[in-house]
Amino acid sequence: MSTATARANIALVKYWGKRDTTLNLPAVGSLSLTLSSFRTRTEVTFVPGLGADALELDGRPAGEDELARTSRHLDRIRARAGILLRARVVSANEFPTASGLASSASGFAALTAAAAAAAGLAVGPAEMSALARMGSGSAARSIFGGFVEWKRGERADGADSVAEPIDTDDFDVQMVVAVGGRGPKKVGSTDGMELSRRTSPFYDAWVAHQPAELAAARAAIAHRDFSALGEITERSALRMHACAMASDPGLLYWRPSTIEGIERVRELRARGVEGWVTIDAGPHVKVLTRPPFGPLIAEALRSVPGITEVRVETPGPGVEVVP
Ligand code: PMV
């Protein structure tokens, strides 16, 4: 039996589109920040005599799809470790809210580390990242803390499509996470990005621009050029959503609170408050900022109708196996 924890990450340069759906190989590289408090804790026990894998999620037996996806991931680890035993998995999202904020990144990162440890499999960080990627693309990045780049890679087997940490010890940043926007459940990222690849006339342009955006983000981080990194961040999110919106049928992840949140941040920015918005496959607004601006931006977002919870996050650590 082993337990591991991992945190959610938010992409500054977005991933949207796969070049291989079986191995979860991205069409583009991406760059993210691992958060401090959006943590998943997962315990894996391989049990002799157990007939099938069992999954408990946030205190309840998981649904069929979640269990099947977890089992497929355990199969990858069993195949490497050469074991056949079925597992009991208990996973809890220690998130401040049950908002539907993406938990697949922290979830599959924690599952990978806990299952590998429980299976007695020694895997280095790069291999761990490649394994986590097969569970959920963005999980490749949650293996590491702070700023992380997930390389697109070139190889067909995906061995070079792994994440790497970017050394930024002295780059003091914050991420304001504003949860808000109710409405019908939207198309998930896996289906959404596949729809964009097949039908969005902007998809090829999106893919073609990404290397330059990644290079610019790397340079901004290397030079600790915060406003350059902010501009790249907001631009990447808007371009990803433009590509998604241009799909057929169009994907619209935003709610009125999303637009209002973007407006507030832009108004503050015009007055010297350094904050840039990013949005994933949902309505929540996340703002890349730095001290002392985090609390100010959080306060402005708390008054947006529809935004229900706001947190100021700092960079968090990568995956950890609990001793
Ligand atoms: O790997 P997934 O299915 O969690 O996809 C993540 C897609 C986005 O969150 C929209 C962008 C990203 O890079 O995290």
Coordinates of C-alpha atoms and ligand atoms in Angstrom, one line a residue:
M1 CA 0.0 0.0 0.0
S2 CA 1.2 3.5 -0.8
T3 CA -0.2 7.1 -0.6
A4 CA 0.8 10.1 -2.7
T5 CA -0.2 13.7 -3.0
A6 CA -0.2 16.0 -6.1
R7 CA -1.5 19.5 -6.8
A8 CA -3.5 20.9 -9.7
N9 CA -1.6 23.0 -12.2
I10 CA -2.8 25.9 -14.4
A11 CA -1.3 26.3 -17.9
L12 CA 0.0 29.7 -18.8
V13 CA 0.8 28.5 -22.4
K14 CA -2.2 26.2 -23.1
Y15 CA -2.4 22.6 -24.3
W16 CA -5.3 22.1 -26.7
G17 CA -5.1 19.2 -29.2
K18 CA -3.7 15.7 -29.3
R19 CA -1.5 14.2 -32.0
D20 CA -2.2 10.7 -30.6
T21 CA -5.3 10.0 -28.5
T22 CA -4.2 6.6 -27.3
L23 CA -0.9 7.7 -25.8
N24 CA -2.2 11.2 -25.0
L25 CA 0.5 12.9 -27.1
P26 CA -0.1 16.6 -27.4
A27 CA 0.0 18.5 -30.7
V28 CA 1.6 21.4 -28.8
G29 CA 4.0 21.9 -25.9
S30 CA 2.6 23.8 -22.9
L31 CA 3.9 25.6 -19.8
S32 CA 2.2 25.7 -16.4
L33 CA 2.3 26.7 -12.7
T34 CA 1.6 24.1 -10.1
L35 CA -0.7 25.4 -7.3
S36 CA -0.2 25.2 -3.6
S37 CA -3.5 24.1 -2.1
F38 CA -5.5 22.3 -4.8
R39 CA -4.3 18.9 -3.6
T40 CA -5.3 15.4 -4.3
R41 CA -4.4 12.6 -1.9
T42 CA -4.6 9.0 -3.2
E43 CA -4.0 5.7 -1.5
V44 CA -3.4 2.5 -3.6
T45 CA -3.4 -1.0 -2.2
F46 CA -2.9 -4.0 -4.3
V47 CA -5.0 -6.7 -2.7
P48 CA -4.5 -10.5 -3.2
G49 CA -7.8 -12.1 -4.1
L50 CA -9.6 -9.0 -5.2
G51 CA -11.6 -9.7 -8.3
A52 CA -11.7 -6.2 -9.7
D53 CA -10.3 -2.7 -9.1
A54 CA -12.3 -0.6 -6.7
L55 CA -12.3 3.2 -6.5
E56 CA -13.6 5.5 -3.8
L57 CA -13.6 9.2 -4.8
D58 CA -14.2 11.9 -2.2
G59 CA -15.8 9.4 0.2
R60 CA -18.1 7.7 -2.4
P61 CA -17.8 4.8 -4.7
A62 CA -16.8 6.2 -8.1
G63 CA -18.9 6.0 -11.2
E64 CA -18.4 3.5 -14.0
D65 CA -16.4 5.8 -16.3
E66 CA -14.1 7.0 -13.5
L67 CA -13.4 3.5 -12.4
A68 CA -12.8 2.3 -16.0
R69 CA -10.3 5.2 -16.6
T70 CA -8.5 4.4 -13.3
S71 CA -8.4 0.7 -14.1
R72 CA -6.8 1.4 -17.5
H73 CA -4.2 3.5 -15.8
L74 CA -3.5 0.8 -13.2
D75 CA -3.1 -1.6 -16.1
R76 CA -0.2 0.5 -17.4
I77 CA 1.5 0.3 -14.0
R78 CA 0.7 -3.4 -13.5
A79 CA 2.2 -4.1 -17.0
R80 CA 5.4 -2.4 -16.1
A81 CA 5.7 -3.9 -12.7
G82 CA 4.7 -7.4 -13.9
I83 CA 1.9 -7.8 -11.4
L84 CA -1.6 -9.0 -11.8
L85 CA -3.2 -8.0 -8.5
R86 CA -6.3 -5.7 -8.5
A87 CA -6.2 -2.6 -6.4
R88 CA -8.3 -0.7 -4.0
V89 CA -7.9 3.1 -4.6
V90 CA -9.1 5.8 -2.2
S91 CA -8.7 9.3 -3.6
A92 CA -9.8 12.6 -2.1
N93 CA -9.6 16.1 -3.6
E94 CA -8.6 18.4 -0.8
F95 CA -9.9 21.3 -2.9
P96 CA -11.5 24.3 -1.2
T97 CA -14.7 23.6 -3.2
A98 CA -16.5 21.0 -5.1
S99 CA -16.7 23.3 -8.1
G100 CA -15.7 21.0 -10.9
L101 CA -12.4 22.7 -11.0
A102 CA -10.2 20.4 -13.1
S103 CA -8.8 17.7 -10.8
S104 CA -7.7 15.2 -13.5
A105 CA -4.1 16.6 -13.4
S106 CA -3.6 16.2 -9.7
G107 CA -5.7 13.0 -9.6
F108 CA -3.7 11.1 -12.3
A109 CA -0.3 12.5 -11.0
A110 CA -1.1 11.2 -7.4
L111 CA -2.5 7.9 -8.8
T112 CA 0.6 7.3 -10.8
A113 CA 3.0 7.9 -7.9
A114 CA 0.9 6.0 -5.4
A115 CA 0.4 3.0 -7.7
A116 CA 4.0 2.9 -8.8
A117 CA 5.2 2.9 -5.2
A118 CA 2.6 0.3 -4.1
A119 CA 3.7 -1.9 -7.0
G120 CA 7.3 -1.6 -6.0
L121 CA 8.1 0.1 -9.3
A122 CA 11.1 2.4 -9.3
V123 CA 10.4 5.2 -11.8
G124 CA 12.4 8.4 -12.3
P125 CA 10.7 11.8 -12.6
A126 CA 10.6 11.8 -16.5
E127 CA 9.2 8.3 -16.7
M128 CA 6.7 9.2 -14.0
S129 CA 5.6 12.2 -16.1
A130 CA 5.2 10.1 -19.2
L131 CA 3.1 7.6 -17.3
A132 CA 0.9 10.3 -15.7
R133 CA 0.4 11.8 -19.2
M134 CA -1.3 8.6 -20.4
G135 CA -3.9 9.0 -17.6
S136 CA -4.6 12.7 -18.3
G137 CA -2.4 14.9 -20.5
S138 CA -2.1 17.8 -18.0
A139 CA -1.1 15.3 -15.2
A140 CA 2.3 15.1 -16.9
R141 CA 2.9 18.6 -15.5
S142 CA 1.7 18.0 -11.9
I143 CA 4.6 15.6 -11.3
F144 CA 6.7 18.8 -10.7
G145 CA 6.3 21.9 -8.6
G146 CA 6.4 25.6 -9.6
F147 CA 6.8 26.5 -13.3
V148 CA 6.8 23.4 -15.5
E149 CA 7.1 22.9 -19.3
W150 CA 5.6 19.8 -20.9
K151 CA 7.5 19.1 -24.1
R152 CA 5.5 18.2 -27.2
G153 CA 8.1 15.6 -28.1
E154 CA 8.7 14.1 -31.5
R155 CA 8.7 10.4 -30.9
A156 CA 5.8 8.2 -31.8
D157 CA 6.1 6.2 -28.5
G158 CA 5.9 9.4 -26.5
A159 CA 9.0 8.8 -24.5
D160 CA 10.1 12.4 -25.1
S161 CA 6.7 14.0 -24.4
V162 CA 7.4 14.6 -20.7
A163 CA 7.3 17.6 -18.4
E164 CA 10.3 19.3 -16.8
P165 CA 10.5 21.8 -14.0
I166 CA 11.8 25.3 -14.8
D167 CA 14.2 26.7 -12.1
T168 CA 12.5 29.9 -10.8
D169 CA 13.3 30.0 -7.1
D170 CA 13.4 33.7 -7.0
F171 CA 10.4 34.5 -9.1
D172 CA 7.7 35.4 -6.7
V173 CA 4.3 34.9 -8.4
Q174 CA 0.7 34.2 -7.3
M175 CA -2.4 32.8 -9.0
V176 CA -5.8 34.0 -8.0
V177 CA -8.4 31.3 -8.6
A178 CA -12.0 32.5 -8.9
V179 CA -14.6 29.8 -9.0
G180 CA -17.8 30.7 -10.6
G181 CA -20.3 30.2 -13.3
R182 CA -23.1 27.6 -13.1
G183 CA -24.7 26.1 -16.0
P184 CA -25.0 22.8 -17.8
K185 CA -22.0 20.5 -17.8
K186 CA -19.8 21.5 -20.7
V187 CA -17.9 19.3 -23.1
G188 CA -14.8 17.9 -21.3
S189 CA -11.3 18.8 -22.5
T190 CA -10.7 15.4 -24.2
D191 CA -13.7 15.6 -26.4
G192 CA -13.4 19.4 -26.8
M193 CA -9.9 19.4 -28.1
E194 CA -10.7 16.5 -30.5
L195 CA -13.7 18.5 -31.8
S196 CA -11.4 21.5 -32.4
R197 CA -8.8 19.4 -34.1
R198 CA -11.4 17.9 -36.5
T199 CA -13.5 21.0 -37.2
S200 CA -11.9 24.3 -36.1
P201 CA -10.5 26.3 -39.1
F202 CA -8.3 28.0 -36.5
Y203 CA -6.7 24.8 -35.2
D204 CA -3.7 24.7 -37.6
A205 CA -2.9 28.3 -36.8
W206 CA -3.1 27.6 -33.1
V207 CA -0.7 24.7 -33.4
A208 CA 1.6 26.7 -35.7
H209 CA 1.9 29.6 -33.3
Q210 CA 2.7 27.5 -30.2
P211 CA 6.5 27.1 -30.5
A212 CA 7.0 30.9 -30.7
E213 CA 4.7 31.4 -27.7
L214 CA 6.6 28.8 -25.7
A215 CA 9.9 30.3 -26.6
A216 CA 8.6 33.7 -25.5
A217 CA 7.3 32.4 -22.2
R218 CA 10.6 30.6 -21.5
A219 CA 12.5 33.8 -22.2
A220 CA 10.1 35.9 -20.0
I221 CA 10.7 33.5 -17.2
A222 CA 14.5 33.4 -17.7
H223 CA 14.5 37.2 -17.5
R224 CA 12.0 37.4 -14.7
D225 CA 10.0 39.7 -17.1
F226 CA 6.6 39.4 -15.3
S227 CA 4.6 41.6 -17.6
A228 CA 5.8 39.8 -20.7
L229 CA 4.8 36.5 -19.1
G230 CA 1.4 37.9 -18.2
E231 CA 0.8 39.1 -21.7
I232 CA 1.7 35.7 -23.2
T233 CA -0.6 34.0 -20.6
E234 CA -3.7 36.0 -21.4
R235 CA -3.0 35.7 -25.1
S236 CA -2.6 32.0 -25.0
A237 CA -5.9 31.5 -23.2
L238 CA -7.8 33.8 -25.5
R239 CA -6.3 32.0 -28.6
M240 CA -7.2 28.6 -27.2
H241 CA -10.8 29.7 -26.6
A242 CA -10.9 31.3 -30.1
C243 CA -9.9 28.0 -31.6
A244 CA -12.5 26.2 -29.4
M245 CA -15.3 28.6 -30.2
A246 CA -14.6 28.2 -33.9
S247 CA -15.2 24.5 -33.7
D248 CA -18.4 23.0 -35.1
P249 CA -20.5 23.0 -33.0
G250 CA -18.8 25.9 -31.3
L251 CA -17.4 25.3 -27.8
L252 CA -18.3 28.1 -25.4
Y253 CA -16.9 27.5 -21.9
W254 CA -17.5 31.0 -20.7
R255 CA -20.3 32.3 -18.5
P256 CA -21.2 35.9 -17.8
S257 CA -19.0 35.8 -14.7
T258 CA -16.1 34.8 -16.9
I259 CA -16.4 37.9 -19.1
E260 CA -17.0 40.2 -16.1
G261 CA -13.9 38.7 -14.4
I262 CA -11.8 39.4 -17.4
E263 CA -13.1 43.0 -17.5
R264 CA -12.3 43.6 -13.9
V265 CA -8.8 42.4 -14.2
R266 CA -8.2 44.5 -17.3
E267 CA -9.6 47.6 -15.5
L268 CA -7.3 47.0 -12.6
R269 CA -4.4 46.5 -15.0
A270 CA -5.1 49.8 -16.6
R271 CA -4.5 51.3 -13.1
G272 CA -1.2 49.5 -12.6
V273 CA -2.3 46.3 -10.9
E274 CA -0.3 43.5 -12.5
G275 CA -2.7 40.7 -13.3
W276 CA -3.4 38.6 -16.5
V277 CA -6.2 36.2 -17.0
T278 CA -6.3 32.6 -18.0
I279 CA -9.3 30.2 -18.5
D280 CA -9.5 26.5 -19.0
A281 CA -12.3 24.2 -20.3
G282 CA -14.7 25.8 -17.9
P283 CA -16.0 29.2 -16.7
H284 CA -13.5 29.8 -13.9
V285 CA -11.2 32.8 -14.1
K286 CA -7.6 32.4 -12.9
V287 CA -5.2 35.4 -12.7
L288 CA -1.5 35.3 -12.9
T289 CA -0.2 38.0 -10.5
R290 CA 2.5 38.7 -8.0
P291 CA 2.8 40.3 -4.6
P292 CA 1.4 42.7 -3.5
F293 CA -1.4 42.4 -6.0
G294 CA -3.0 39.0 -5.2
P295 CA -5.4 40.1 -2.4
L296 CA -6.5 43.2 -4.4
I297 CA -7.4 41.2 -7.4
A298 CA -9.2 38.6 -5.2
E299 CA -11.2 41.3 -3.6
A300 CA -12.3 42.7 -7.0
L301 CA -13.3 39.3 -8.2
R302 CA -15.3 38.4 -5.1
S303 CA -17.8 41.1 -6.0
V304 CA -18.5 39.7 -9.5
P305 CA -22.0 38.2 -9.7
G306 CA -21.7 34.4 -10.1
I307 CA -18.2 34.1 -8.6
T308 CA -18.6 32.1 -5.5
E309 CA -15.1 31.5 -4.2
V310 CA -11.8 33.2 -4.6
R311 CA -8.3 32.0 -3.5
V312 CA -4.9 33.4 -3.7
E313 CA -2.4 30.6 -4.6
T314 CA 1.3 30.5 -4.6
P315 CA 3.5 28.0 -6.5
G316 CA 3.2 24.5 -4.9
P317 CA 5.3 21.4 -4.9
G318 CA 5.3 18.4 -7.2
V319 CA 4.0 14.9 -6.5
E320 CA 5.0 13.4 -3.1
V321 CA 4.9 9.9 -1.9
V322 CA 3.8 9.9 1.8
P323 CA 6.3 8.0 3.8
Ligands
PMV1 O1 -5.1 17.0 -20.0 P1 -6.5 17.5 -19.8 O2 -7.6 16.7 -20.3 O3 -6.7 17.9 -18.4 O4 -6.6 18.9 -20.7 C1 -6.2 20.2 -20.2 C2 -6.6 21.2 -21.1 C3 -6.6 22.6 -20.6 O5 -6.8 22.6 -19.2 C4 -7.8 23.4 -21.2 C5 -5.4 23.4 -20.9 C6 -4.1 23.0 -20.2 O6 -3.0 23.1 -20.8 O7 -4.2 22.6 -19.0

